[in-house]
Structures are given as C-alpha cells and as structure tokens.
Amino acid sequence: MAAKIDKNTCVGCGECVSSCPLDAISIEGEKAAVDEGTCAECGACVDVCPNKSISL
Ligand code: SF4
Ligand code: SF4
C-alpha cells in the first residue's frame, strides 16, 4: 500500500511534494505521482492537498 493520487482531481500544484518527508512524490505530466516503494504511509501529504486528491 502507498498513498494514492486521484489523477482526475489533482491539479499538479506540488503542495504534496514538499510535504513528504521521504521525497516519495514527484510531479509527472502535471500530476502527482507516488513512488510506492518509498512511501511509508505517514499521511502527511493527505492533509495538505487542497483538492483532497490523496488517500491512503
Ligand atoms: S497537493 Fe493535491 S492537487 Fe496538489 S499536486 Fe499534490 S495531489 Fe495534486
Ligand atoms: S503518505 Fe507520507 S511517505 Fe507516503 S507519499 Fe504521503 S507524505 Fe510521503
């Protein structure tokens, strides 16, 4: 399991990228992408997304 991005609602703002302590999120094609092997499911990114596009 890893944080999941709803690519239908993600606007690529990058807020989640800077929130991740493990640098597990990057912006690819103007959408956030989670490196599932790196994500520790800490939940930090979930709360910062203005569009509630991230779930665990
Ligand atoms: S914070 Fe939300 S809208 Fe912004 S890039 Fe991350 S997932 Fe997308
Ligand atoms: S749940 Fe934590 S480790 Fe995983 S992508 Fe979000 S901030 Fe990074």
mmCIF file of N, CA, C and O and ligand atoms in Angstrom:
data_model
loop_
_atom_site.group_PDB
_atom_site.id
_atom_site.type_symbol
_atom_site.label_atom_id
_atom_site.label_comp_id
_atom_site.label_asym_id
_atom_site.label_seq_id
_atom_site.Cartn_x
_atom_site.Cartn_y
_atom_site.Cartn_z
ATOM 1 N N MET A 1 0.843 -1.206 0.000
ATOM 2 C CA MET A 1 0.000 0.000 0.000
ATOM 3 C C MET A 1 0.878 1.257 0.000
ATOM 4 O O MET A 1 1.970 1.257 0.511
ATOM 5 N N ALA A 2 0.340 2.296 -0.585
ATOM 6 C CA ALA A 2 1.021 3.594 -0.609
ATOM 7 C C ALA A 2 -0.058 4.646 -0.816
ATOM 8 O O ALA A 2 -1.199 4.309 -1.142
ATOM 9 N N ALA A 3 0.306 5.896 -0.599
ATOM 10 C CA ALA A 3 -0.645 6.968 -0.851
ATOM 11 C C ALA A 3 -1.071 6.920 -2.315
ATOM 12 O O ALA A 3 -0.260 6.661 -3.198
ATOM 13 N N LYS A 4 -2.364 7.151 -2.542
ATOM 14 C CA LYS A 4 -2.888 7.111 -3.906
ATOM 15 C C LYS A 4 -3.337 8.503 -4.342
ATOM 16 O O LYS A 4 -3.971 9.227 -3.587
ATOM 17 N N ILE A 5 -3.013 8.833 -5.580
ATOM 18 C CA ILE A 5 -3.397 10.127 -6.141
ATOM 19 C C ILE A 5 -4.595 9.942 -7.070
ATOM 20 O O ILE A 5 -4.569 9.079 -7.951
ATOM 21 N N ASP A 6 -5.613 10.752 -6.859
ATOM 22 C CA ASP A 6 -6.731 10.780 -7.803
ATOM 23 C C ASP A 6 -6.348 11.733 -8.930
ATOM 24 O O ASP A 6 -6.374 12.959 -8.771
ATOM 25 N N LYS A 7 -5.945 11.160 -10.058
ATOM 26 C CA LYS A 7 -5.446 11.993 -11.145
ATOM 27 C C LYS A 7 -6.550 12.790 -11.831
ATOM 28 O O LYS A 7 -6.278 13.690 -12.624
ATOM 29 N N ASN A 8 -7.782 12.476 -11.528
ATOM 30 C CA ASN A 8 -8.889 13.260 -12.093
ATOM 31 C C ASN A 8 -9.039 14.606 -11.385
ATOM 32 O O ASN A 8 -9.569 15.550 -11.966
ATOM 33 N N THR A 9 -8.597 14.677 -10.138
ATOM 34 C CA THR A 9 -8.779 15.923 -9.387
ATOM 35 C C THR A 9 -7.460 16.623 -9.072
ATOM 36 O O THR A 9 -7.452 17.803 -8.731
ATOM 37 N N CYS A 10 -6.340 15.918 -9.176
ATOM 38 C CA CYS A 10 -5.032 16.546 -8.928
ATOM 39 C C CYS A 10 -4.774 17.626 -9.973
ATOM 40 O O CYS A 10 -4.972 17.396 -11.164
ATOM 41 N N VAL A 11 -4.330 18.791 -9.489
ATOM 42 C CA VAL A 11 -4.036 19.891 -10.418
ATOM 43 C C VAL A 11 -2.526 20.158 -10.534
ATOM 44 O O VAL A 11 -2.116 21.141 -11.130
ATOM 45 N N GLY A 12 -1.729 19.290 -9.916
ATOM 46 C CA GLY A 12 -0.284 19.418 -10.055
ATOM 47 C C GLY A 12 0.326 20.594 -9.318
ATOM 48 O O GLY A 12 1.380 21.097 -9.712
ATOM 49 N N CYS A 13 -0.323 21.019 -8.235
ATOM 50 C CA CYS A 13 0.139 22.218 -7.522
ATOM 51 C C CYS A 13 1.470 22.008 -6.808
ATOM 52 O O CYS A 13 2.184 22.961 -6.522
ATOM 53 N N GLY A 14 1.786 20.758 -6.464
ATOM 54 C CA GLY A 14 3.068 20.465 -5.829
ATOM 55 C C GLY A 14 3.092 20.572 -4.315
ATOM 56 O O GLY A 14 4.133 20.346 -3.700
ATOM 57 N N GLU A 15 1.968 20.915 -3.707
ATOM 58 C CA GLU A 15 1.926 21.024 -2.240
ATOM 59 C C GLU A 15 2.337 19.699 -1.587
ATOM 60 O O GLU A 15 3.035 19.677 -0.577
ATOM 61 N N CYS A 16 1.883 18.614 -2.150
ATOM 62 C CA CYS A 16 2.186 17.307 -1.556
ATOM 63 C C CYS A 16 3.662 16.959 -1.694
ATOM 64 O O CYS A 16 4.233 16.310 -0.817
ATOM 65 N N VAL A 17 4.281 17.409 -2.765
ATOM 66 C CA VAL A 17 5.693 17.088 -2.995
ATOM 67 C C VAL A 17 6.537 17.605 -1.842
ATOM 68 O O VAL A 17 7.359 16.880 -1.278
ATOM 69 N N SER A 18 6.311 18.861 -1.465
ATOM 70 C CA SER A 18 7.130 19.439 -0.400
ATOM 71 C C SER A 18 6.729 18.936 0.976
ATOM 72 O O SER A 18 7.474 19.085 1.932
ATOM 73 N N SER A 19 5.553 18.319 1.087
ATOM 74 C CA SER A 19 5.106 17.825 2.401
ATOM 75 C C SER A 19 5.678 16.468 2.737
ATOM 76 O O SER A 19 5.690 16.062 3.900
ATOM 77 N N CYS A 20 6.161 15.748 1.759
ATOM 78 C CA CYS A 20 6.588 14.364 2.008
ATOM 79 C C CYS A 20 7.996 14.315 2.595
ATOM 80 O O CYS A 20 8.946 14.751 1.948
ATOM 81 N N PRO A 21 8.133 13.761 3.793
ATOM 82 C CA PRO A 21 9.460 13.700 4.430
ATOM 83 C C PRO A 21 10.405 12.735 3.742
ATOM 84 O O PRO A 21 11.616 12.779 3.965
ATOM 85 N N LEU A 22 9.880 11.876 2.902
ATOM 86 C CA LEU A 22 10.721 10.875 2.239
ATOM 87 C C LEU A 22 10.930 11.163 0.754
ATOM 88 O O LEU A 22 11.507 10.352 0.032
ATOM 89 N N ASP A 23 10.450 12.320 0.309
ATOM 90 C CA ASP A 23 10.568 12.675 -1.108
ATOM 91 C C ASP A 23 9.997 11.591 -2.018
ATOM 92 O O ASP A 23 10.586 11.259 -3.053
ATOM 93 N N ALA A 24 8.864 11.043 -1.609
ATOM 94 C CA ALA A 24 8.262 9.951 -2.378
ATOM 95 C C ALA A 24 7.338 10.440 -3.482
ATOM 96 O O ALA A 24 6.867 9.638 -4.290
ATOM 97 N N ILE A 25 7.075 11.749 -3.515
ATOM 98 C CA ILE A 25 6.131 12.268 -4.510
ATOM 99 C C ILE A 25 6.843 13.183 -5.493
ATOM 100 O O ILE A 25 7.668 14.009 -5.116
ATOM 101 N N SER A 26 6.512 13.019 -6.748
ATOM 102 C CA SER A 26 7.046 13.897 -7.784
ATOM 103 C C SER A 26 5.890 14.302 -8.688
ATOM 104 O O SER A 26 4.798 13.742 -8.606
ATOM 105 N N ILE A 27 6.144 15.302 -9.512
ATOM 106 C CA ILE A 27 5.131 15.717 -10.479
ATOM 107 C C ILE A 27 5.526 15.160 -11.841
ATOM 108 O O ILE A 27 6.620 15.429 -12.334
ATOM 109 N N GLU A 28 4.643 14.363 -12.397
ATOM 110 C CA GLU A 28 4.895 13.766 -13.707
ATOM 111 C C GLU A 28 3.720 14.090 -14.614
ATOM 112 O O GLU A 28 2.587 13.715 -14.322
ATOM 113 N N GLY A 29 3.985 14.779 -15.678
ATOM 114 C CA GLY A 29 2.908 15.132 -16.596
ATOM 115 C C GLY A 29 1.846 15.986 -15.935
ATOM 116 O O GLY A 29 0.658 15.809 -16.176
ATOM 117 N N GLU A 30 2.281 16.890 -15.051
ATOM 118 C CA GLU A 30 1.394 17.831 -14.354
ATOM 119 C C GLU A 30 0.452 17.151 -13.367
ATOM 120 O O GLU A 30 -0.563 17.736 -12.968
ATOM 121 N N LYS A 31 0.787 15.910 -12.980
ATOM 122 C CA LYS A 31 0.029 15.219 -11.933
ATOM 123 C C LYS A 31 1.012 14.657 -10.920
ATOM 124 O O LYS A 31 2.135 14.285 -11.281
ATOM 125 N N ALA A 32 0.577 14.564 -9.673
ATOM 126 C CA ALA A 32 1.439 13.980 -8.653
ATOM 127 C C ALA A 32 1.551 12.477 -8.865
ATOM 128 O O ALA A 32 0.594 11.821 -9.280
ATOM 129 N N ALA A 33 2.733 11.953 -8.570
ATOM 130 C CA ALA A 33 2.968 10.509 -8.677
ATOM 131 C C ALA A 33 3.726 10.054 -7.439
ATOM 132 O O ALA A 33 4.695 10.682 -7.022
ATOM 133 N N VAL A 34 3.261 8.970 -6.823
ATOM 134 C CA VAL A 34 3.878 8.447 -5.604
ATOM 135 C C VAL A 34 4.766 7.257 -5.940
ATOM 136 O O VAL A 34 4.337 6.344 -6.648
ATOM 137 N N ASP A 35 5.987 7.292 -5.431
ATOM 138 C CA ASP A 35 6.873 6.124 -5.540
ATOM 139 C C ASP A 35 6.432 5.145 -4.454
ATOM 140 O O ASP A 35 6.684 5.355 -3.265
ATOM 141 N N GLU A 36 5.754 4.111 -4.864
ATOM 142 C CA GLU A 36 5.144 3.187 -3.902
ATOM 143 C C GLU A 36 6.178 2.464 -3.048
ATOM 144 O O GLU A 36 5.891 2.056 -1.922
ATOM 145 N N GLY A 37 7.370 2.292 -3.582
ATOM 146 C CA GLY A 37 8.407 1.619 -2.813
ATOM 147 C C GLY A 37 9.005 2.487 -1.726
ATOM 148 O O GLY A 37 9.613 1.986 -0.780
ATOM 149 N N THR A 38 8.814 3.805 -1.853
ATOM 150 C CA THR A 38 9.395 4.741 -0.883
ATOM 151 C C THR A 38 8.375 5.204 0.141
ATOM 152 O O THR A 38 8.697 5.446 1.299
ATOM 153 N N CYS A 39 7.120 5.322 -0.257
ATOM 154 C CA CYS A 39 6.074 5.830 0.635
ATOM 155 C C CYS A 39 5.962 4.967 1.893
ATOM 156 O O CYS A 39 5.888 3.746 1.817
ATOM 157 N N ALA A 40 5.926 5.637 3.054
ATOM 158 C CA ALA A 40 5.814 4.941 4.340
ATOM 159 C C ALA A 40 4.412 5.099 4.930
ATOM 160 O O ALA A 40 4.205 4.777 6.105
ATOM 161 N N GLU A 41 3.495 5.619 4.130
ATOM 162 C CA GLU A 41 2.095 5.776 4.575
ATOM 163 C C GLU A 41 1.963 6.634 5.825
ATOM 164 O O GLU A 41 1.125 6.357 6.681
ATOM 165 N N CYS A 42 2.776 7.676 5.900
ATOM 166 C CA CYS A 42 2.734 8.527 7.100
ATOM 167 C C CYS A 42 1.512 9.423 7.114
ATOM 168 O O CYS A 42 1.094 9.903 8.160
ATOM 169 N N GLY A 43 0.953 9.712 5.953
ATOM 170 C CA GLY A 43 -0.258 10.512 5.877
ATOM 171 C C GLY A 43 -0.044 12.010 5.770
ATOM 172 O O GLY A 43 -1.012 12.766 5.646
ATOM 173 N N ALA A 44 1.190 12.462 5.808
ATOM 174 C CA ALA A 44 1.455 13.903 5.779
ATOM 175 C C ALA A 44 0.904 14.570 4.527
ATOM 176 O O ALA A 44 0.373 15.680 4.573
ATOM 177 N N CYS A 45 1.002 13.909 3.405
ATOM 178 C CA CYS A 45 0.570 14.510 2.141
ATOM 179 C C CYS A 45 -0.954 14.609 2.044
ATOM 180 O O CYS A 45 -1.479 15.506 1.383
ATOM 181 N N VAL A 46 -1.651 13.702 2.693
ATOM 182 C CA VAL A 46 -3.116 13.656 2.583
ATOM 183 C C VAL A 46 -3.735 14.978 3.033
ATOM 184 O O VAL A 46 -4.633 15.516 2.383
ATOM 185 N N ASP A 47 -3.224 15.506 4.132
ATOM 186 C CA ASP A 47 -3.823 16.707 4.716
ATOM 187 C C ASP A 47 -3.508 17.991 3.962
ATOM 188 O O ASP A 47 -4.235 18.965 4.086
ATOM 189 N N VAL A 48 -2.422 18.021 3.209
ATOM 190 C CA VAL A 48 -2.040 19.274 2.560
ATOM 191 C C VAL A 48 -2.687 19.474 1.188
ATOM 192 O O VAL A 48 -2.701 20.579 0.679
ATOM 193 N N CYS A 49 -3.237 18.433 0.612
ATOM 194 C CA CYS A 49 -3.806 18.584 -0.730
ATOM 195 C C CYS A 49 -5.084 19.416 -0.695
ATOM 196 O O CYS A 49 -6.046 19.047 -0.043
ATOM 197 N N PRO A 50 -5.093 20.525 -1.397
ATOM 198 C CA PRO A 50 -6.260 21.410 -1.386
ATOM 199 C C PRO A 50 -7.475 20.780 -2.069
ATOM 200 O O PRO A 50 -8.611 21.236 -1.865
ATOM 201 N N ASN A 51 -7.246 19.766 -2.860
ATOM 202 C CA ASN A 51 -8.349 19.137 -3.591
ATOM 203 C C ASN A 51 -8.724 17.765 -3.034
ATOM 204 O O ASN A 51 -9.525 17.060 -3.643
ATOM 205 N N LYS A 52 -8.106 17.393 -1.909
ATOM 206 C CA LYS A 52 -8.361 16.079 -1.321
ATOM 207 C C LYS A 52 -8.182 14.953 -2.344
ATOM 208 O O LYS A 52 -8.977 14.038 -2.434
ATOM 209 N N SER A 53 -7.107 15.089 -3.102
ATOM 210 C CA SER A 53 -6.828 14.120 -4.170
ATOM 211 C C SER A 53 -6.014 12.930 -3.695
ATOM 212 O O SER A 53 -5.778 12.010 -4.479
ATOM 213 N N ILE A 54 -5.564 12.969 -2.434
ATOM 214 C CA ILE A 54 -4.684 11.901 -1.941
ATOM 215 C C ILE A 54 -5.399 11.087 -0.870
ATOM 216 O O ILE A 54 -6.025 11.638 0.030
ATOM 217 N N SER A 55 -5.308 9.780 -0.995
ATOM 218 C CA SER A 55 -5.908 8.903 0.014
ATOM 219 C C SER A 55 -4.928 7.801 0.379
ATOM 220 O O SER A 55 -4.003 7.496 -0.365
ATOM 221 N N LEU A 56 -5.175 7.204 1.531
ATOM 222 C CA LEU A 56 -4.358 6.076 1.978
ATOM 223 C C LEU A 56 -5.228 4.854 2.144
ATOM 224 O O LEU A 56 -6.411 4.967 2.424
HETATM 225 S S1 SF4 B 1 -1.331 18.594 -3.403
HETATM 226 FE FE1 SF4 B 1 -3.050 17.512 -4.397
HETATM 227 S S2 SF4 B 1 -3.532 18.726 -6.215
HETATM 228 FE FE2 SF4 B 1 -1.520 19.362 -5.499
HETATM 229 S S3 SF4 B 1 -0.079 18.090 -6.694
HETATM 230 FE FE3 SF4 B 1 -0.471 17.034 -4.761
HETATM 231 S S4 SF4 B 1 -2.181 15.615 -5.202
HETATM 232 FE FE4 SF4 B 1 -2.114 17.131 -6.844
HETATM 233 S S1 SF4 B 2 1.995 9.108 2.934
HETATM 234 FE FE1 SF4 B 2 3.864 10.102 3.778
HETATM 235 S S2 SF4 B 2 5.569 8.959 2.863
HETATM 236 FE FE2 SF4 B 2 3.743 8.489 1.641
HETATM 237 S S3 SF4 B 2 3.772 9.941 -0.067
HETATM 238 FE FE3 SF4 B 2 2.499 10.826 1.593
HETATM 239 S S4 SF4 B 2 3.889 12.131 2.808
HETATM 240 FE FE4 SF4 B 2 5.151 10.741 1.547
#
